[in-house]
């Protein structure tokens, strides 16, 4: 192939000033690539989340102000995560399919004010169960098929409330198929399914579980009987293939930074829109290091750019707003 030799080739020529670097850059981050997750709570006001610096829970009374700021920065999509009051959680997670639950109310409210903003809504029972698992427990085991029936009901409620993208994050087998069929039958033909297809059983979700107040409910119990083992990569390909065949429009890999090899492989094998999630633990790690002067705040944008280089078409990140401010300067 190439037989490039010094000094005919000096690779530093194309790095010699910022204009030439900008011109030859292979990847760029714009606000189009960023998705802002938002935590919503059912009481009024704003509450900071202990383990996630600069991330808050918003009551419906202040939600629109926050969404307005996000839209004005040029961000085109948000992901809604409800923090459900303990009194509404039960073993079956039945609040998940109450048409007037917090997630549905938040979606309706946002759609009234910002109809074009793309709303992604998680489908999983963990915010709604009193044991913190993503599904229905039978003899201590998360039962696949009864969970899928519940997820179908939840997905229909969210689609009905106006969610543009339904995002099953539960890792049950077969759920994309049944959700897609139900959406078709109920005439939600353009509702997009973003499958958390390769979702690993990860300790990087710790701060999120505190944010939605499910960690104390989960205790020492793990999600490894449904989320994937960090040891595996072939299995990610099988998971993604299944979900695409069952009707997913977009697939996601999660967590992000320690799993860049999986993003890259999925994108290469399937050439389908592929998202990545910079999860709570990754965000908090970087943010704490920045706040304590260990790292420069440029690491945030750098880490997002690396997701893109690995093959992600869009990235869910708690830093979407702050990165957008930086990009808009
Ligand atoms: C719920 C869900 C989780 C995350 C997104 N949806 C937590 C989990 O699976 O326990 C994690 C997001 C993050 O850590 O930022 N199914």
Coordinates of C-alpha atoms and ligand atoms in Angstrom, one line a residue:
X1 CA 0.0 0.0 0.0
X2 CA 1.4 3.3 1.0
X3 CA 5.1 3.7 1.4
X4 CA 5.3 7.1 3.0
X5 CA 8.7 8.3 4.0
X6 CA 10.2 11.2 5.9
X7 CA 10.7 14.0 4.9
X8 CA 8.5 13.8 1.8
X9 CA 5.8 13.1 4.3
X10 CA 5.6 15.2 7.5
X11 CA 2.4 14.3 9.2
X12 CA 2.8 17.5 11.4
X13 CA 2.2 19.7 8.2
X14 CA -1.5 19.2 8.7
X15 CA -1.3 20.0 12.4
X16 CA 0.7 23.2 12.1
X17 CA -2.1 25.7 12.8
X18 CA -5.7 25.7 14.0
X19 CA -7.3 26.5 10.7
X20 CA -5.7 23.6 8.9
X21 CA -6.4 21.3 11.8
X22 CA -10.1 22.4 11.7
X23 CA -10.3 21.7 8.0
X24 CA -8.9 18.2 8.1
X25 CA -10.6 17.0 11.3
X26 CA -12.4 13.8 10.6
X27 CA -15.1 14.2 13.2
X28 CA -16.8 17.2 14.8
X29 CA -19.3 17.6 17.6
X30 CA -22.2 19.9 17.1
X31 CA -25.3 20.5 19.2
X32 CA -27.1 18.1 16.8
X33 CA -25.1 15.2 18.3
X34 CA -26.0 15.9 21.9
X35 CA -29.0 14.6 23.9
X36 CA -29.7 16.0 27.3
X37 CA -31.2 13.7 30.0
X38 CA -33.5 15.4 32.4
X39 CA -34.8 14.2 35.8
X40 CA -38.3 15.1 36.6
X41 CA -39.9 15.0 40.1
X42 CA -43.5 15.3 41.2
X43 CA -42.9 18.0 43.8
X44 CA -42.3 21.7 42.9
X45 CA -38.9 23.3 42.5
X46 CA -35.4 22.3 41.8
X47 CA -33.2 19.8 43.7
X48 CA -29.5 19.2 43.1
X49 CA -28.4 15.6 42.9
X50 CA -25.7 14.8 45.4
X51 CA -23.4 12.6 43.4
X52 CA -24.0 14.4 40.1
X53 CA -22.6 17.9 40.2
X54 CA -24.6 20.5 38.3
X55 CA -27.4 17.9 37.5
X56 CA -30.9 18.6 39.0
X57 CA -34.3 17.1 39.5
X58 CA -37.0 19.5 38.1
X59 CA -40.6 19.8 39.3
X60 CA -43.2 20.4 36.5
X61 CA -43.5 24.0 37.6
X62 CA -39.9 24.7 36.6
X63 CA -39.4 22.2 33.8
X64 CA -40.4 24.4 30.9
X65 CA -37.9 27.0 31.9
X66 CA -35.1 24.4 31.8
X67 CA -36.4 22.9 28.5
X68 CA -36.4 26.5 27.0
X69 CA -32.7 26.9 27.9
X70 CA -31.9 23.6 26.3
X71 CA -33.8 24.5 23.1
X72 CA -32.2 27.9 22.9
X73 CA -28.8 26.3 22.9
X74 CA -29.7 24.3 19.8
X75 CA -30.1 20.9 21.4
X76 CA -32.7 18.9 19.5
X77 CA -33.5 16.1 21.9
X78 CA -33.9 15.3 25.6
X79 CA -34.4 12.1 27.5
X80 CA -36.9 12.2 30.4
X81 CA -36.3 10.2 33.6
X82 CA -39.0 10.4 36.2
X83 CA -38.3 10.2 39.9
X84 CA -41.3 8.5 41.3
X85 CA -42.5 9.0 44.9
X86 CA -42.1 5.9 47.1
X87 CA -45.8 5.8 47.8
X88 CA -46.5 5.1 44.1
X89 CA -44.0 2.2 43.7
X90 CA -45.2 -1.4 44.0
X91 CA -43.9 -4.9 43.2
X92 CA -45.4 -4.8 39.7
X93 CA -44.4 -1.3 38.8
X94 CA -48.0 -0.6 37.9
X95 CA -47.6 3.2 38.0
X96 CA -45.6 2.8 34.8
X97 CA -48.8 2.3 32.9
X98 CA -50.9 4.9 34.6
X99 CA -51.7 7.3 31.7
X100 CA -51.4 10.3 34.0
X101 CA -48.1 9.4 35.6
X102 CA -45.3 11.8 36.0
X103 CA -43.4 10.8 32.8
X104 CA -46.6 11.2 30.7
X105 CA -47.5 14.5 32.4
X106 CA -44.0 15.8 31.7
X107 CA -44.1 14.7 28.1
X108 CA -47.5 16.4 27.5
X109 CA -46.4 19.6 29.1
X110 CA -43.2 19.8 27.1
X111 CA -45.0 19.0 23.8
X112 CA -47.5 21.8 24.4
X113 CA -44.6 24.3 24.6
X114 CA -42.0 22.7 22.3
X115 CA -43.7 20.4 19.8
X116 CA -40.6 19.9 17.7
X117 CA -38.2 18.9 20.5
X118 CA -37.5 15.2 20.2
X119 CA -38.5 13.5 23.5
X120 CA -36.9 10.2 24.3
X121 CA -38.7 8.2 27.0
X122 CA -37.2 5.2 28.9
X123 CA -39.2 2.0 29.0
X124 CA -38.3 0.0 32.1
X125 CA -40.0 -0.6 35.4
X126 CA -37.2 0.3 37.8
X127 CA -38.4 3.9 38.6
X128 CA -41.8 2.3 39.5
X129 CA -41.0 -0.9 41.4
X130 CA -40.5 -1.1 45.2
X131 CA -37.6 -3.5 44.7
X132 CA -35.7 -1.4 42.1
X133 CA -35.5 -4.0 39.4
X134 CA -36.4 -3.3 35.8
X135 CA -39.1 -6.0 35.7
X136 CA -41.5 -8.2 37.6
X137 CA -40.0 -10.5 40.2
X138 CA -41.2 -14.1 40.4
X139 CA -39.4 -16.0 43.2
X140 CA -36.6 -13.5 43.2
X141 CA -36.0 -13.7 39.5
X142 CA -37.0 -11.0 37.0
X143 CA -39.6 -12.8 34.9
X144 CA -39.0 -12.1 31.2
X145 CA -42.4 -12.6 29.6
X146 CA -44.6 -10.9 32.2
X147 CA -42.2 -8.0 32.2
X148 CA -42.5 -7.7 28.5
X149 CA -46.3 -7.4 28.8
X150 CA -46.0 -4.6 31.3
X151 CA -43.4 -2.8 29.1
X152 CA -45.8 -2.9 26.2
X153 CA -48.4 -1.1 28.3
X154 CA -45.9 1.4 29.5
X155 CA -44.6 2.0 25.9
X156 CA -48.2 2.7 24.7
X157 CA -48.8 5.2 27.5
X158 CA -45.7 7.1 26.6
X159 CA -46.4 7.1 22.9
X160 CA -49.9 8.3 23.6
X161 CA -48.6 11.1 25.8
X162 CA -46.5 12.2 22.8
X163 CA -43.0 10.7 23.2
X164 CA -41.2 10.7 19.8
X165 CA -38.8 8.0 20.8
X166 CA -39.5 5.0 23.0
X167 CA -36.3 3.7 24.6
X168 CA -36.5 0.2 26.2
X169 CA -33.6 0.1 28.7
X170 CA -34.6 -3.1 30.5
X171 CA -32.8 -5.8 28.5
X172 CA -35.7 -8.3 28.5
X173 CA -35.7 -10.7 25.5
X174 CA -38.2 -10.1 22.8
X175 CA -39.5 -6.7 24.1
X176 CA -38.7 -4.8 20.9
X177 CA -40.9 -7.2 18.9
X178 CA -43.9 -6.9 21.2
X179 CA -43.5 -3.1 21.6
X180 CA -43.2 -2.6 17.8
X181 CA -46.2 -4.8 17.1
X182 CA -48.3 -2.9 19.7
X183 CA -47.2 0.5 18.3
X184 CA -48.2 -0.6 14.8
X185 CA -51.6 -1.9 15.9
X186 CA -52.3 1.3 17.8
X187 CA -51.4 3.4 14.8
X188 CA -48.2 4.8 16.2
X189 CA -46.5 4.1 13.0
X190 CA -43.9 6.8 13.2
X191 CA -43.0 6.3 16.8
X192 CA -39.3 5.5 16.9
X193 CA -37.8 2.7 18.9
X194 CA -34.3 3.4 20.3
X195 CA -33.2 0.1 21.9
X196 CA -30.7 0.0 24.7
X197 CA -29.5 -3.0 22.8
X198 CA -26.1 -3.6 24.3
X199 CA -26.6 -2.5 27.9
X200 CA -24.1 -3.8 30.4
X201 CA -24.5 -4.6 34.0
X202 CA -22.4 -1.8 35.2
X203 CA -21.4 -0.1 38.4
X204 CA -21.1 3.1 36.5
X205 CA -24.9 3.5 36.9
X206 CA -24.5 4.2 40.6
X207 CA -25.2 8.0 40.7
X208 CA -28.2 7.6 38.4
X209 CA -29.8 5.0 40.7
X210 CA -29.4 7.6 43.5
X211 CA -30.8 10.3 41.3
X212 CA -34.0 8.3 40.6
X213 CA -34.0 7.0 44.2
X214 CA -33.9 3.3 43.3
X215 CA -30.5 2.3 44.8
X216 CA -31.8 1.9 48.3
X217 CA -34.6 -0.3 47.0
X218 CA -32.2 -2.4 45.0
X219 CA -29.8 -2.9 47.9
X220 CA -27.1 -5.5 47.1
X221 CA -29.3 -7.1 44.4
X222 CA -27.7 -7.0 41.0
X223 CA -29.1 -6.7 37.5
X224 CA -26.8 -9.3 36.0
X225 CA -29.5 -11.8 35.2
X226 CA -30.7 -9.4 32.4
X227 CA -28.0 -6.8 31.7
X228 CA -24.9 -8.0 29.9
X229 CA -21.6 -9.1 31.3
X230 CA -18.8 -6.6 30.8
X231 CA -16.7 -9.5 29.7
X232 CA -18.6 -10.0 26.4
X233 CA -18.5 -8.5 23.0
X234 CA -19.8 -11.2 20.6
X235 CA -23.0 -11.2 22.7
X236 CA -23.4 -7.4 22.0
X237 CA -23.6 -8.2 18.3
X238 CA -26.3 -10.8 18.9
X239 CA -28.3 -8.4 21.1
X240 CA -28.1 -5.7 18.5
X241 CA -29.0 -8.1 15.6
X242 CA -32.1 -9.3 17.5
X243 CA -33.3 -5.8 18.3
X244 CA -32.9 -4.6 14.7
X245 CA -34.7 -7.7 13.4
X246 CA -37.5 -7.1 15.9
X247 CA -38.0 -3.5 14.7
X248 CA -35.6 -1.1 16.5
X249 CA -34.8 2.0 14.4
X250 CA -31.8 3.1 16.5
X251 CA -29.6 1.1 18.9
X252 CA -27.6 2.2 21.9
X253 CA -24.5 1.0 23.7
X254 CA -24.2 1.7 27.4
X255 CA -22.1 2.7 29.3
X256 CA -19.9 4.6 26.9
X257 CA -16.3 5.4 27.6
X258 CA -15.2 1.9 28.8
X259 CA -17.2 0.3 26.0
X260 CA -15.9 2.3 22.9
X261 CA -14.9 -1.0 21.3
X262 CA -18.5 -2.1 21.4
X263 CA -19.7 1.1 19.8
X264 CA -17.2 0.8 17.0
X265 CA -18.0 -2.9 16.4
X266 CA -21.8 -2.3 16.3
X267 CA -21.5 0.6 13.9
X268 CA -19.1 -1.4 11.6
X269 CA -21.2 -4.5 11.5
X270 CA -24.7 -3.0 11.2
X271 CA -24.3 0.5 9.8
X272 CA -27.5 1.6 11.6
X273 CA -28.0 4.8 13.7
X274 CA -26.0 4.0 16.9
X275 CA -26.2 6.1 20.0
X276 CA -23.9 6.0 23.1
X277 CA -24.7 6.9 26.6
X278 CA -22.1 8.7 28.7
X279 CA -23.7 7.4 31.9
X280 CA -23.9 9.0 35.3
X281 CA -20.7 7.4 36.8
X282 CA -18.6 8.5 33.8
X283 CA -20.1 12.0 34.0
X284 CA -19.6 12.3 37.7
X285 CA -16.0 11.0 37.6
X286 CA -15.0 13.6 35.1
X287 CA -17.0 16.4 36.7
X288 CA -15.5 15.7 40.2
X289 CA -12.0 15.6 38.7
X290 CA -12.6 19.0 37.0
X291 CA -14.1 20.5 40.1
X292 CA -11.1 19.4 42.1
X293 CA -8.6 20.8 39.7
X294 CA -7.3 17.4 38.6
X295 CA -8.4 17.8 35.0
X296 CA -9.2 20.6 32.7
X297 CA -12.8 21.0 31.7
X298 CA -11.9 20.3 28.1
X299 CA -12.0 16.6 29.0
X300 CA -15.8 16.7 28.7
X301 CA -15.8 17.7 25.0
X302 CA -12.8 15.4 24.3
X303 CA -14.6 12.4 25.7
X304 CA -17.7 13.2 23.6
X305 CA -15.6 13.6 20.5
X306 CA -14.1 10.2 21.2
X307 CA -17.6 8.6 21.2
X308 CA -18.2 10.1 17.8
X309 CA -14.9 8.9 16.4
X310 CA -15.8 5.4 17.7
X311 CA -18.9 5.5 15.6
X312 CA -21.7 7.0 17.8
X313 CA -24.2 9.2 15.8
X314 CA -25.4 10.9 18.9
X315 CA -24.5 10.9 22.6
X316 CA -26.6 11.1 25.7
X317 CA -24.7 13.1 28.2
X318 CA -25.5 15.1 31.3
X319 CA -23.0 17.7 30.0
X320 CA -25.0 18.3 26.8
X321 CA -26.0 21.8 27.9
X322 CA -22.6 22.9 29.1
X323 CA -20.9 21.5 26.0
X324 CA -23.4 23.3 23.8
X325 CA -22.6 26.6 25.5
X326 CA -18.9 25.9 24.8
X327 CA -19.7 25.1 21.1
X328 CA -21.9 28.2 20.6
X329 CA -19.1 30.6 21.8
Ligands
LIG1 C1 -33.1 2.2 33.9 C2 -31.9 3.0 33.5 C3 -30.6 3.1 34.1 C4 -29.9 4.0 33.4 C5 -30.7 4.5 32.3 N1 -31.9 3.8 32.4 C6 -30.1 2.4 35.3 C7 -30.0 1.0 35.4 O1 -30.2 0.2 34.5 O2 -29.9 0.5 36.6 C8 -28.5 4.5 33.7 C9 -28.1 5.8 33.3 C10 -27.0 6.4 33.9 O3 -26.3 5.8 34.8 O4 -26.7 7.6 33.6 N2 -33.3 1.0 33.3

